[in-house]
Short mmCIF file of the C-alpha atoms (twelve columns), coordinates in Angstrom:
data_MODEL
# 
_entry.id   MODEL 
# 
loop_
_atom_site.group_PDB 
_atom_site.id 
_atom_site.type_symbol 
_atom_site.label_atom_id 
_atom_site.label_alt_id 
_atom_site.label_comp_id 
_atom_site.label_asym_id 
_atom_site.label_seq_id 
_atom_site.Cartn_x 
_atom_site.Cartn_y 
_atom_site.Cartn_z 
_atom_site.pdbx_PDB_model_num 
ATOM 1   C CA . MET A 1   82.171  118.607 68.197  1 
ATOM 2   C CA . TYR A 2   85.791  118.711 68.917  1 
ATOM 3   C CA . ILE A 3   85.077  116.643 72.720  1 
ATOM 4   C CA . VAL A 4   83.757  113.477 70.059  1 
ATOM 5   C CA . VAL A 5   86.437  113.403 68.006  1 
ATOM 6   C CA . CYS A 6   88.795  113.818 71.065  1 
ATOM 7   C CA . TYR A 7   86.916  110.699 72.885  1 
ATOM 8   C CA . VAL A 8   86.883  108.283 69.497  1 
ATOM 9   C CA . THR A 9   90.781  109.461 68.785  1 
ATOM 10  C CA . TYR A 10  91.511  108.304 72.425  1 
ATOM 11  C CA . LEU A 11  89.682  105.244 72.654  1 
ATOM 12  C CA . ALA A 12  90.976  104.074 69.494  1 
ATOM 13  C CA . ILE A 13  94.642  104.538 70.416  1 
ATOM 14  C CA . SER A 14  94.609  103.485 73.868  1 
ATOM 15  C CA . LEU A 15  92.586  100.058 72.881  1 
ATOM 16  C CA . ALA A 16  94.733  99.728  69.733  1 
ATOM 17  C CA . VAL A 17  98.129  99.961  72.310  1 
ATOM 18  C CA . THR A 18  95.964  97.842  75.060  1 
ATOM 19  C CA . VAL A 19  96.060  95.486  72.960  1 
ATOM 20  C CA . TRP A 20  98.812  94.944  70.956  1 
ATOM 21  C CA . VAL A 21  100.709 95.304  74.503  1 
ATOM 22  C CA . ALA A 22  99.060  92.351  75.806  1 
ATOM 23  C CA . ARG A 23  99.418  90.187  72.497  1 
ATOM 24  C CA . THR A 24  103.026 91.036  73.150  1 
ATOM 25  C CA . LEU A 25  103.071 90.174  76.743  1 
ATOM 26  C CA . ARG A 26  101.094 86.753  75.946  1 
ATOM 27  C CA . ARG A 27  103.455 85.748  73.238  1 
ATOM 28  C CA . ASN A 28  106.789 86.573  74.870  1 
ATOM 29  C CA . GLY A 29  106.015 85.741  78.507  1 
ATOM 30  C CA . GLY A 30  104.728 82.048  77.598  1 
ATOM 31  C CA . SER A 31  108.630 81.010  77.366  1 
ATOM 32  C CA . PHE A 32  109.323 82.496  80.927  1 
ATOM 33  C CA . LEU A 33  105.848 80.765  82.329  1 
ATOM 34  C CA . ILE A 34  107.044 77.526  80.689  1 
ATOM 35  C CA . ASP A 35  110.308 77.347  82.361  1 
ATOM 36  C CA . ALA A 36  108.925 78.300  85.600  1 
ATOM 37  C CA . PHE A 37  106.792 75.504  85.292  1 
ATOM 38  C CA . HIS A 38  109.459 73.302  84.452  1 
ATOM 39  C CA . GLY A 39  108.064 72.870  80.812  1 
ATOM 40  C CA . ASN A 40  104.271 71.876  82.187  1 
ATOM 41  C CA . ARG A 41  103.008 73.760  78.997  1 
ATOM 42  C CA . GLU A 42  99.374  73.401  79.701  1 
ATOM 43  C CA . LEU A 43  99.852  75.152  82.816  1 
ATOM 44  C CA . ALA A 44  102.045 78.224  81.632  1 
ATOM 45  C CA . ASP A 45  99.629  78.649  79.018  1 
ATOM 46  C CA . SER A 46  96.621  79.090  81.596  1 
ATOM 47  C CA . VAL A 47  98.661  81.416  83.543  1 
ATOM 48  C CA . ASN A 48  99.760  83.381  81.073  1 
ATOM 49  C CA . HIS A 49  95.946  83.514  79.370  1 
ATOM 50  C CA . LEU A 50  95.065  84.946  83.423  1 
ATOM 51  C CA . LEU A 51  97.416  87.048  83.424  1 
ATOM 52  C CA . VAL A 52  96.152  88.575  80.031  1 
ATOM 53  C CA . VAL A 53  93.253  88.906  81.070  1 
ATOM 54  C CA . GLY A 54  93.832  90.528  84.136  1 
ATOM 55  C CA . PHE A 55  95.740  92.988  82.516  1 
ATOM 56  C CA . TYR A 56  93.035  93.996  79.774  1 
ATOM 57  C CA . LEU A 57  90.459  94.231  82.661  1 
ATOM 58  C CA . ILE A 58  92.723  96.996  84.294  1 
ATOM 59  C CA . ASN A 59  93.756  98.468  81.454  1 
ATOM 60  C CA . VAL A 60  90.380  98.580  79.487  1 
ATOM 61  C CA . GLY A 61  88.630  99.829  83.116  1 
ATOM 62  C CA . TYR A 62  91.235  102.480 83.555  1 
ATOM 63  C CA . VAL A 63  90.843  103.683 79.893  1 
ATOM 64  C CA . ALA A 64  87.002  103.892 80.519  1 
ATOM 65  C CA . LEU A 65  87.398  105.644 83.819  1 
ATOM 66  C CA . ALA A 66  90.015  108.561 82.437  1 
ATOM 67  C CA . LEU A 67  87.193  108.983 79.077  1 
ATOM 68  C CA . ARG A 68  85.776  111.697 81.190  1 
ATOM 69  C CA . THR A 69  86.647  115.076 81.432  1 
ATOM 70  C CA . SER A 70  85.509  118.565 82.221  1 
ATOM 71  C CA . VAL A 71  87.841  120.328 80.086  1 
ATOM 72  C CA . GLN A 72  86.424  122.707 77.425  1 
ATOM 73  C CA . VAL A 73  87.715  122.018 73.940  1 
ATOM 74  C CA . ALA A 74  86.893  124.852 71.960  1 
ATOM 75  C CA . ASP A 75  89.520  124.064 68.451  1 
ATOM 76  C CA . ALA A 76  92.002  121.877 67.282  1 
ATOM 77  C CA . ARG A 77  94.636  122.990 69.485  1 
ATOM 78  C CA . ALA A 78  93.057  122.262 72.918  1 
ATOM 79  C CA . ALA A 79  91.789  118.994 71.356  1 
ATOM 80  C CA . MET A 80  95.153  117.409 70.613  1 
ATOM 81  C CA . GLU A 81  96.247  118.628 74.118  1 
ATOM 82  C CA . LEU A 82  93.413  116.785 75.588  1 
ATOM 83  C CA . VAL A 83  93.988  113.384 73.745  1 
ATOM 84  C CA . CYS A 84  98.120  113.378 73.925  1 
ATOM 85  C CA . GLU A 85  97.645  113.760 77.908  1 
ATOM 86  C CA . LYS A 86  95.398  111.152 78.066  1 
ATOM 87  C CA . LEU A 87  97.217  108.955 75.783  1 
ATOM 88  C CA . GLY A 88  100.223 109.849 78.483  1 
ATOM 89  C CA . LEU A 89  98.170  108.764 81.577  1 
ATOM 90  C CA . VAL A 90  97.177  105.338 79.529  1 
ATOM 91  C CA . LEU A 91  100.989 104.869 78.246  1 
ATOM 92  C CA . ILE A 92  102.202 105.389 81.893  1 
ATOM 93  C CA . VAL A 93  99.495  103.030 82.859  1 
ATOM 94  C CA . LEU A 94  100.311 100.519 80.652  1 
ATOM 95  C CA . GLY A 95  104.282 100.785 80.913  1 
ATOM 96  C CA . ALA A 96  103.600 100.218 84.877  1 
ATOM 97  C CA . MET A 97  101.755 97.231  83.956  1 
ATOM 98  C CA . HIS A 98  104.124 96.283  81.800  1 
ATOM 99  C CA . PHE A 99  106.881 96.110  84.091  1 
ATOM 100 C CA . LEU A 100 104.436 94.111  87.175  1 
ATOM 101 C CA . ASN A 101 104.153 91.398  84.528  1 
ATOM 102 C CA . ILE A 102 108.113 91.204  83.739  1 
ATOM 103 C CA . TYR A 103 108.055 91.067  87.821  1 
ATOM 104 C CA . VAL A 104 105.525 88.213  88.070  1 
ATOM 105 C CA . PHE A 105 107.353 86.628  85.500  1 
ATOM 106 C CA . SER A 106 110.712 87.243  86.840  1 
ATOM 107 C CA . ARG A 107 109.880 85.946  90.438  1 
ATOM 108 C CA . LEU A 108 107.877 82.907  88.886  1 
ATOM 109 C CA . ARG A 109 110.811 81.739  87.052  1 
ATOM 110 C CA . ARG A 110 113.348 82.314  89.673  1 
ATOM 111 C CA . ARG A 111 110.756 80.237  91.824  1 
ATOM 112 C CA . GLY A 112 110.935 77.594  89.216  1 
ATOM 113 C CA . GLN A 113 114.264 77.444  89.390  1 
ATOM 114 C CA . ALA A 114 114.774 77.360  92.956  1 
ATOM 115 C CA . GLU A 115 112.850 74.299  92.872  1 
ATOM 116 C CA . LEU A 116 114.966 72.671  90.832  1 
ATOM 117 C CA . ARG A 117 118.007 72.955  93.299  1 
ATOM 118 C CA . PRO A 118 119.026 69.959  95.784  1 
ATOM 119 C CA . PRO A 119 118.635 71.412  98.985  1 
ATOM 120 C CA . MET A 120 121.958 70.142  100.031 1 
ATOM 121 C CA . PRO A 121 125.187 69.048  97.384  1 
ATOM 122 C CA . PRO A 122 124.493 65.545  96.120  1 
ATOM 123 C CA . ASP A 123 127.791 64.353  97.982  1 
ATOM 124 C CA . ALA A 124 127.010 65.952  101.335 1 
ATOM 125 C CA . ARG A 125 126.208 63.533  104.276 1 
ATOM 126 C CA . ILE A 126 123.399 64.462  107.028 1 
ATOM 127 C CA . PRO A 127 124.907 63.377  110.087 1 
ATOM 128 C CA . ILE A 128 123.076 61.234  112.255 1 
ATOM 129 C CA . PRO A 129 123.056 62.029  116.148 1 
ATOM 130 C CA . SER A 130 124.784 59.811  118.430 1 
ATOM 131 C CA . GLU A 131 122.524 58.136  121.272 1 
ATOM 132 C CA . SER A 132 124.085 58.602  124.148 1 
# 
């Protein structure tokens, strides 16, 4: 009976944390994307949504794959240890995904800012080769 409690607890907490992190990334990542796409809110929202969907697919897939265990759960202590071990791995994966999203957002933002800079100063002159 302990194993069923472990599975339900693991799924409930893992999925709740995944949803919370995804919502946080969607809400706070939007401003980076709007900046990266030069104020094009529609494109930024679309990319943000696609990133969140990918985040959900990867994390929920991992949670589902990590559910299986061969550990025999004979008492409450073993149940707690199993749930904590599985949740710890999920939190590490979520943290890695969070940093990956931050990296992607910063690269998009940096690329967007680089596109705004002129290739040379406005008062510079391009030398014309002389025809000799």
